[in-house]
XYZ file of C-alpha atoms in Angstrom:
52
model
C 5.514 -18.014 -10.208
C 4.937 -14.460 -10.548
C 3.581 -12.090 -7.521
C 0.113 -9.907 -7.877
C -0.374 -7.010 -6.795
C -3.803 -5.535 -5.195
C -5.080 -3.011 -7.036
C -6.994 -1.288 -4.468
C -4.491 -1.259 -1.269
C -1.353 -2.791 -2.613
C -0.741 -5.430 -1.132
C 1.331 -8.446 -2.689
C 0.150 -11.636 -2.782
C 3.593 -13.840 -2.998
C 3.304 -17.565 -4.065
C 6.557 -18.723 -2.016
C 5.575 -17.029 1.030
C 1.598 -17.912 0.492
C -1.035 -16.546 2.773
C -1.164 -18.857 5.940
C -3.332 -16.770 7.665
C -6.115 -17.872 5.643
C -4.937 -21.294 4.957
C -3.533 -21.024 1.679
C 0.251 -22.517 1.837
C 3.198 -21.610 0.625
C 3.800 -22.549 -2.948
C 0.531 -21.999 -3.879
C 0.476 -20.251 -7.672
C -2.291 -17.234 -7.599
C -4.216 -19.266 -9.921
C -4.708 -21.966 -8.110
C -6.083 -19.973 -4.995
C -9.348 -20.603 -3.850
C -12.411 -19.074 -6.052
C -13.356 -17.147 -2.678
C -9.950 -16.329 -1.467
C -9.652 -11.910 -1.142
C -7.383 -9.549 -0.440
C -6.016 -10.178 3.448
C -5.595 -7.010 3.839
C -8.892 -5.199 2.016
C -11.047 -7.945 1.232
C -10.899 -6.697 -2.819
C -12.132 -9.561 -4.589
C -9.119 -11.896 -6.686
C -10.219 -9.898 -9.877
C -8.664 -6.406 -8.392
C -5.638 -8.158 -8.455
C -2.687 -7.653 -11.740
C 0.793 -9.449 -12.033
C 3.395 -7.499 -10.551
């Protein structure tokens, strides 16, 4: 599973850590994230985001 990369702060959205602060577990492939999942840290939409 690759990592993305936030194109607008930088974060890095890793699928073996996952994001549990807004429910999404660990595991969970970037593709399969929820349609209205963003960017923790900015809010960018999923579409600012490119593999890493």
């Amino acid at each position: 599973m690759k990592k993305y990369v936030c194109g607008v702060c930088g974060y890095v959205y890793d699928p073996a850590k996952g994001d549990s602060d807004n429910g999404v577990a660990k595991g969970t492939d970037f593709k399969d994230l929820p349609a209205d999942w963003c960017c923790p840290i900015c809010g960018a939409d999923k579409s600012e985001f490119s593999p890493e």
